[in-house]
Amino acid sequence: NAGVTQTPKFRILKIGQSMTLQCTQDMNHNYMYWYRQDPGMGLKLIYYSVGAGITDKGEVPNGYNVSRSTTEDFPLRLELAAPSQTSVYFCASSYPTDTEAFFGQGTRLTVV
Amino acid sequence: DAKTTQPTSMDCAEGRAANLPCNHSTISGNEYVYWYRQIHSQGPQYIIHGLKNNETNEMASLIITEDRKSSTLILPHATLRDTAVYYCIVRVGGSYNNNDMRFGAGTRLTVKP
């Protein structure tokens, strides 16, 4: 079972560039989440989705966009990358009931 | 912001029980308490969750107070591999459109030989 797959694992961006972080899950989960984690800090929720076509802002949405056209995929888009977006990004998914969430292994992004 | 507060760090001797507290004084009746841990920079890993009854699985036990305002995660025989950051979160169970999942800073548990 693949679970939650994030690509790429590592990326270096120049200031002002854009990119899409990919997240896909093969567990037919309705709920998907994007987090960022700065060094030595906890996870901060960026965006989440409760199903295809539905997305909502989390704690730190500025500078990011998401879409959810299928159940499996939840890409995170960075437009005009800034050094403050240097972080590790985690994607997660879960069923809507009281069950566990599964996390990907993260994408380490550096903006220079 | 996260709905839970946890101590920043704790130490535990190898082989002893590790008791990690969590306060969630504003928890709602339909919110569950979840525990996750994060080893190094890996993705968080689920440990256990509960609503109001105490729960036990192969990894840990979860003790929830009767008023549900706090809980304790117990690792019965801590090993060096249990060194990690432990996160306590509350989350609504069931299909709700506002079912986000927010983490706080967690507790950094260090298991010492």
Short mmCIF file of C-alpha atoms in Angstrom, two decimals:
data_model
loop_
_atom_site.label_atom_id
_atom_site.label_comp_id
_atom_site.label_asym_id
_atom_site.label_seq_id
_atom_site.Cartn_x
_atom_site.Cartn_y
_atom_site.Cartn_z
CA ASN A 1 0.00 0.00 0.00
CA ALA A 2 1.41 3.37 -1.03
CA GLY A 3 -0.61 5.44 1.48
CA VAL A 4 0.10 9.18 1.10
CA THR A 5 2.72 10.05 -1.49
CA GLN A 6 4.34 13.45 -1.76
CA THR A 7 6.53 14.67 -4.58
CA PRO A 8 9.13 16.02 -4.83
CA LYS A 9 11.03 15.13 -1.65
CA PHE A 10 13.38 18.08 -1.97
CA ARG A 11 13.29 21.29 -3.99
CA ILE A 12 15.21 24.54 -4.15
CA LEU A 13 13.34 27.52 -5.58
CA LYS A 14 14.49 31.00 -6.40
CA ILE A 15 12.57 33.96 -5.02
CA GLY A 16 9.60 34.74 -7.24
CA GLN A 17 9.41 31.30 -8.84
CA SER A 18 6.32 29.15 -8.54
CA MET A 19 5.82 25.44 -8.06
CA THR A 20 3.26 22.80 -7.21
CA LEU A 21 3.75 20.29 -4.42
CA GLN A 22 1.98 17.08 -5.28
CA CYS A 23 0.06 14.88 -2.83
CA THR A 24 -1.84 11.76 -3.71
CA GLN A 25 -3.45 9.06 -1.58
CA ASP A 26 -4.77 5.65 -2.54
CA MET A 27 -6.99 5.00 0.49
CA ASN A 28 -10.14 6.73 -0.85
CA HIS A 29 -10.01 9.22 2.00
CA ASN A 30 -12.38 12.18 1.88
CA TYR A 31 -10.31 14.49 4.05
CA MET A 32 -6.91 15.84 3.01
CA TYR A 33 -4.64 18.40 4.68
CA TRP A 34 -1.54 20.45 3.98
CA TYR A 35 0.82 21.51 6.74
CA ARG A 36 4.09 23.35 6.95
CA GLN A 37 6.69 22.81 9.66
CA ASP A 38 9.42 25.32 10.30
CA PRO A 39 12.61 24.19 12.08
CA GLY A 40 11.98 23.29 15.72
CA MET A 41 8.30 24.14 15.48
CA GLY A 42 5.03 22.25 15.32
CA LEU A 43 2.86 21.73 12.26
CA LYS A 44 0.78 24.62 10.99
CA LEU A 45 -2.33 23.91 8.90
CA ILE A 46 -2.26 25.65 5.52
CA TYR A 47 -5.37 24.33 3.74
CA TYR A 48 -7.64 21.35 4.04
CA SER A 49 -10.36 19.66 2.01
CA VAL A 50 -13.32 17.56 3.12
CA GLY A 51 -13.98 16.19 -0.37
CA ALA A 52 -13.53 16.75 -4.07
CA GLY A 53 -14.41 20.31 -5.02
CA ILE A 54 -14.33 21.59 -1.41
CA THR A 55 -11.36 23.37 0.15
CA ASP A 56 -10.95 25.65 3.13
CA LYS A 57 -8.25 27.82 4.69
CA GLY A 58 -6.30 26.74 7.72
CA GLU A 59 -4.07 28.81 10.00
CA VAL A 60 -1.49 30.04 7.48
CA PRO A 61 -3.01 30.11 3.95
CA ASN A 62 -1.38 33.28 2.62
CA GLY A 63 0.92 32.68 -0.33
CA TYR A 64 -0.61 29.30 -1.17
CA ASN A 65 -3.43 27.90 -3.25
CA VAL A 66 -5.01 24.47 -3.44
CA SER A 67 -7.46 22.57 -5.58
CA ARG A 68 -9.23 19.24 -5.14
CA SER A 69 -10.59 17.99 -8.44
CA THR A 70 -10.35 14.30 -7.49
CA THR A 71 -10.57 12.32 -4.25
CA GLU A 72 -6.99 11.11 -4.67
CA ASP A 73 -5.08 14.33 -5.35
CA PHE A 74 -4.61 17.53 -3.37
CA PRO A 75 -1.88 19.71 -4.91
CA LEU A 76 -0.48 22.76 -3.13
CA ARG A 77 0.53 25.69 -5.31
CA LEU A 78 3.11 28.30 -4.35
CA GLU A 79 3.01 31.47 -6.40
CA LEU A 80 5.85 33.98 -6.15
CA ALA A 81 7.96 31.98 -3.70
CA ALA A 82 9.46 33.90 -0.77
CA PRO A 83 12.22 32.95 1.70
CA SER A 84 9.55 32.79 4.45
CA GLN A 85 8.11 29.77 2.67
CA THR A 86 11.26 27.76 3.31
CA SER A 87 9.89 24.86 5.32
CA VAL A 88 9.01 21.18 5.33
CA TYR A 89 5.56 20.53 3.91
CA PHE A 90 3.43 17.57 4.96
CA CYS A 91 0.28 16.25 3.39
CA ALA A 92 -2.18 14.05 5.29
CA SER A 93 -5.44 12.25 4.62
CA SER A 94 -8.18 10.57 6.63
CA TYR A 95 -11.74 9.31 6.59
CA PRO A 96 -14.36 11.68 7.98
CA THR A 97 -15.11 9.41 10.93
CA ASP A 98 -13.12 9.15 14.13
CA THR A 99 -10.13 7.40 12.62
CA GLU A 100 -6.46 8.13 12.27
CA ALA A 101 -4.89 10.44 9.73
CA PHE A 102 -2.01 9.23 7.55
CA PHE A 103 0.89 11.51 6.69
CA GLY A 104 3.27 11.64 3.78
CA GLN A 105 7.01 11.79 4.29
CA GLY A 106 7.22 15.48 3.50
CA THR A 107 8.67 17.85 0.93
CA ARG A 108 11.65 19.91 2.06
CA LEU A 109 11.49 23.27 0.27
CA THR A 110 14.19 25.93 0.31
CA VAL A 111 13.60 29.35 -1.24
CA VAL A 112 16.77 31.33 -1.97
CA ASP B 1 -4.63 28.05 17.07
CA ALA B 2 -4.37 24.62 18.60
CA LYS B 3 -6.95 23.74 21.24
CA THR B 4 -4.47 21.92 23.47
CA THR B 5 -1.54 22.79 25.74
CA GLN B 6 1.36 20.46 26.48
CA PRO B 7 4.68 20.78 28.30
CA THR B 8 7.52 21.73 26.00
CA SER B 9 9.78 18.85 26.97
CA MET B 10 10.06 15.81 29.22
CA ASP B 11 12.66 13.19 30.02
CA CYS B 12 12.11 9.55 30.84
CA ALA B 13 14.42 6.72 31.82
CA GLU B 14 14.57 3.76 29.49
CA GLY B 15 12.27 0.95 30.65
CA ARG B 16 10.14 3.25 32.80
CA ALA B 17 6.66 4.50 31.99
CA ALA B 18 6.43 7.83 30.19
CA ASN B 19 3.38 9.90 31.15
CA LEU B 20 2.66 12.79 28.81
CA PRO B 21 -0.05 15.24 29.91
CA CYS B 22 -2.31 17.36 27.74
CA ASN B 23 -4.85 20.03 28.63
CA HIS B 24 -7.89 20.58 26.42
CA SER B 25 -10.20 22.57 28.67
CA THR B 26 -12.39 23.88 25.82
CA ILE B 27 -13.06 20.48 24.26
CA SER B 28 -16.55 20.02 22.86
CA GLY B 29 -18.77 17.00 23.38
CA ASN B 30 -18.20 15.68 19.87
CA GLU B 31 -14.42 16.16 19.81
CA TYR B 32 -12.03 13.28 20.15
CA VAL B 33 -8.55 13.42 21.68
CA TYR B 34 -5.83 12.16 19.35
CA TRP B 35 -2.14 11.55 19.94
CA TYR B 36 0.51 11.50 17.24
CA ARG B 37 4.27 11.42 17.39
CA GLN B 38 6.98 12.64 15.07
CA ILE B 39 10.38 11.03 15.02
CA HIS B 40 13.15 13.24 13.61
CA SER B 41 11.68 14.95 10.55
CA GLN B 42 9.43 12.12 9.43
CA GLY B 43 5.70 12.52 8.92
CA PRO B 44 3.68 12.28 12.16
CA GLN B 45 2.55 8.81 13.16
CA TYR B 46 -0.79 8.02 14.79
CA ILE B 47 -0.65 6.53 18.29
CA ILE B 48 -4.13 6.40 19.83
CA HIS B 49 -7.38 8.32 20.22
CA GLY B 50 -10.43 8.38 22.46
CA LEU B 51 -13.66 10.21 23.22
CA LYS B 52 -14.31 9.73 26.94
CA ASN B 53 -13.32 6.20 27.87
CA ASN B 54 -9.76 5.16 28.54
CA GLU B 55 -8.17 3.40 25.59
CA THR B 56 -5.27 0.99 25.17
CA ASN B 57 -3.54 -0.43 22.14
CA GLU B 58 -0.22 -2.10 21.42
CA MET B 59 1.63 1.21 21.53
CA ALA B 60 0.16 3.14 24.44
CA SER B 61 -2.68 3.87 26.83
CA LEU B 62 -4.82 6.99 26.87
CA ILE B 63 -6.37 8.20 30.10
CA ILE B 64 -9.06 10.89 29.76
CA THR B 65 -10.37 12.66 32.86
CA GLU B 66 -14.05 12.41 33.64
CA ASP B 67 -14.66 16.07 32.73
CA ARG B 68 -12.62 15.49 29.52
CA LYS B 69 -10.59 18.64 30.10
CA SER B 70 -7.28 16.82 30.18
CA SER B 71 -5.70 13.54 29.22
CA THR B 72 -2.49 11.57 29.67
CA LEU B 73 -0.69 9.41 27.15
CA ILE B 74 1.17 6.54 28.77
CA LEU B 75 4.01 4.65 27.12
CA PRO B 76 4.33 1.73 29.56
CA HIS B 77 7.96 0.77 28.96
CA ALA B 78 9.74 3.56 27.12
CA THR B 79 12.62 2.67 24.81
CA LEU B 80 15.22 4.86 23.15
CA ARG B 81 13.20 4.61 19.94
CA ASP B 82 10.30 6.40 21.67
CA THR B 83 12.34 9.61 21.68
CA ALA B 84 10.16 11.94 19.59
CA VAL B 85 7.83 14.94 19.64
CA TYR B 86 4.36 13.94 20.85
CA TYR B 87 1.34 15.90 19.73
CA CYS B 88 -2.05 15.96 21.43
CA ILE B 89 -4.89 17.30 19.27
CA VAL B 90 -8.66 17.46 19.46
CA ARG B 91 -10.76 16.81 16.42
CA VAL B 92 -14.42 16.45 15.63
CA GLY B 93 -15.52 12.93 14.77
CA GLY B 94 -17.89 12.52 11.83
CA SER B 95 -18.58 14.41 8.63
CA TYR B 96 -18.39 18.11 9.27
CA ASN B 97 -17.29 20.76 6.81
CA ASN B 98 -15.20 22.50 9.45
CA ASN B 99 -13.27 19.38 10.40
CA ASP B 100 -9.78 20.79 10.35
CA MET B 101 -6.97 19.24 12.38
CA ARG B 102 -4.59 21.64 14.14
CA PHE B 103 -1.37 20.77 15.90
CA GLY B 104 0.32 22.67 18.69
CA ALA B 105 4.03 22.63 19.49
CA GLY B 106 3.91 19.22 21.14
CA THR B 107 6.08 17.71 23.87
CA ARG B 108 9.62 16.66 23.07
CA LEU B 109 10.15 13.38 24.94
CA THR B 110 13.72 12.24 25.43
CA VAL B 111 14.21 8.69 26.64
CA LYS B 112 17.57 8.32 28.37
CA PRO B 113 19.58 5.12 28.94
#
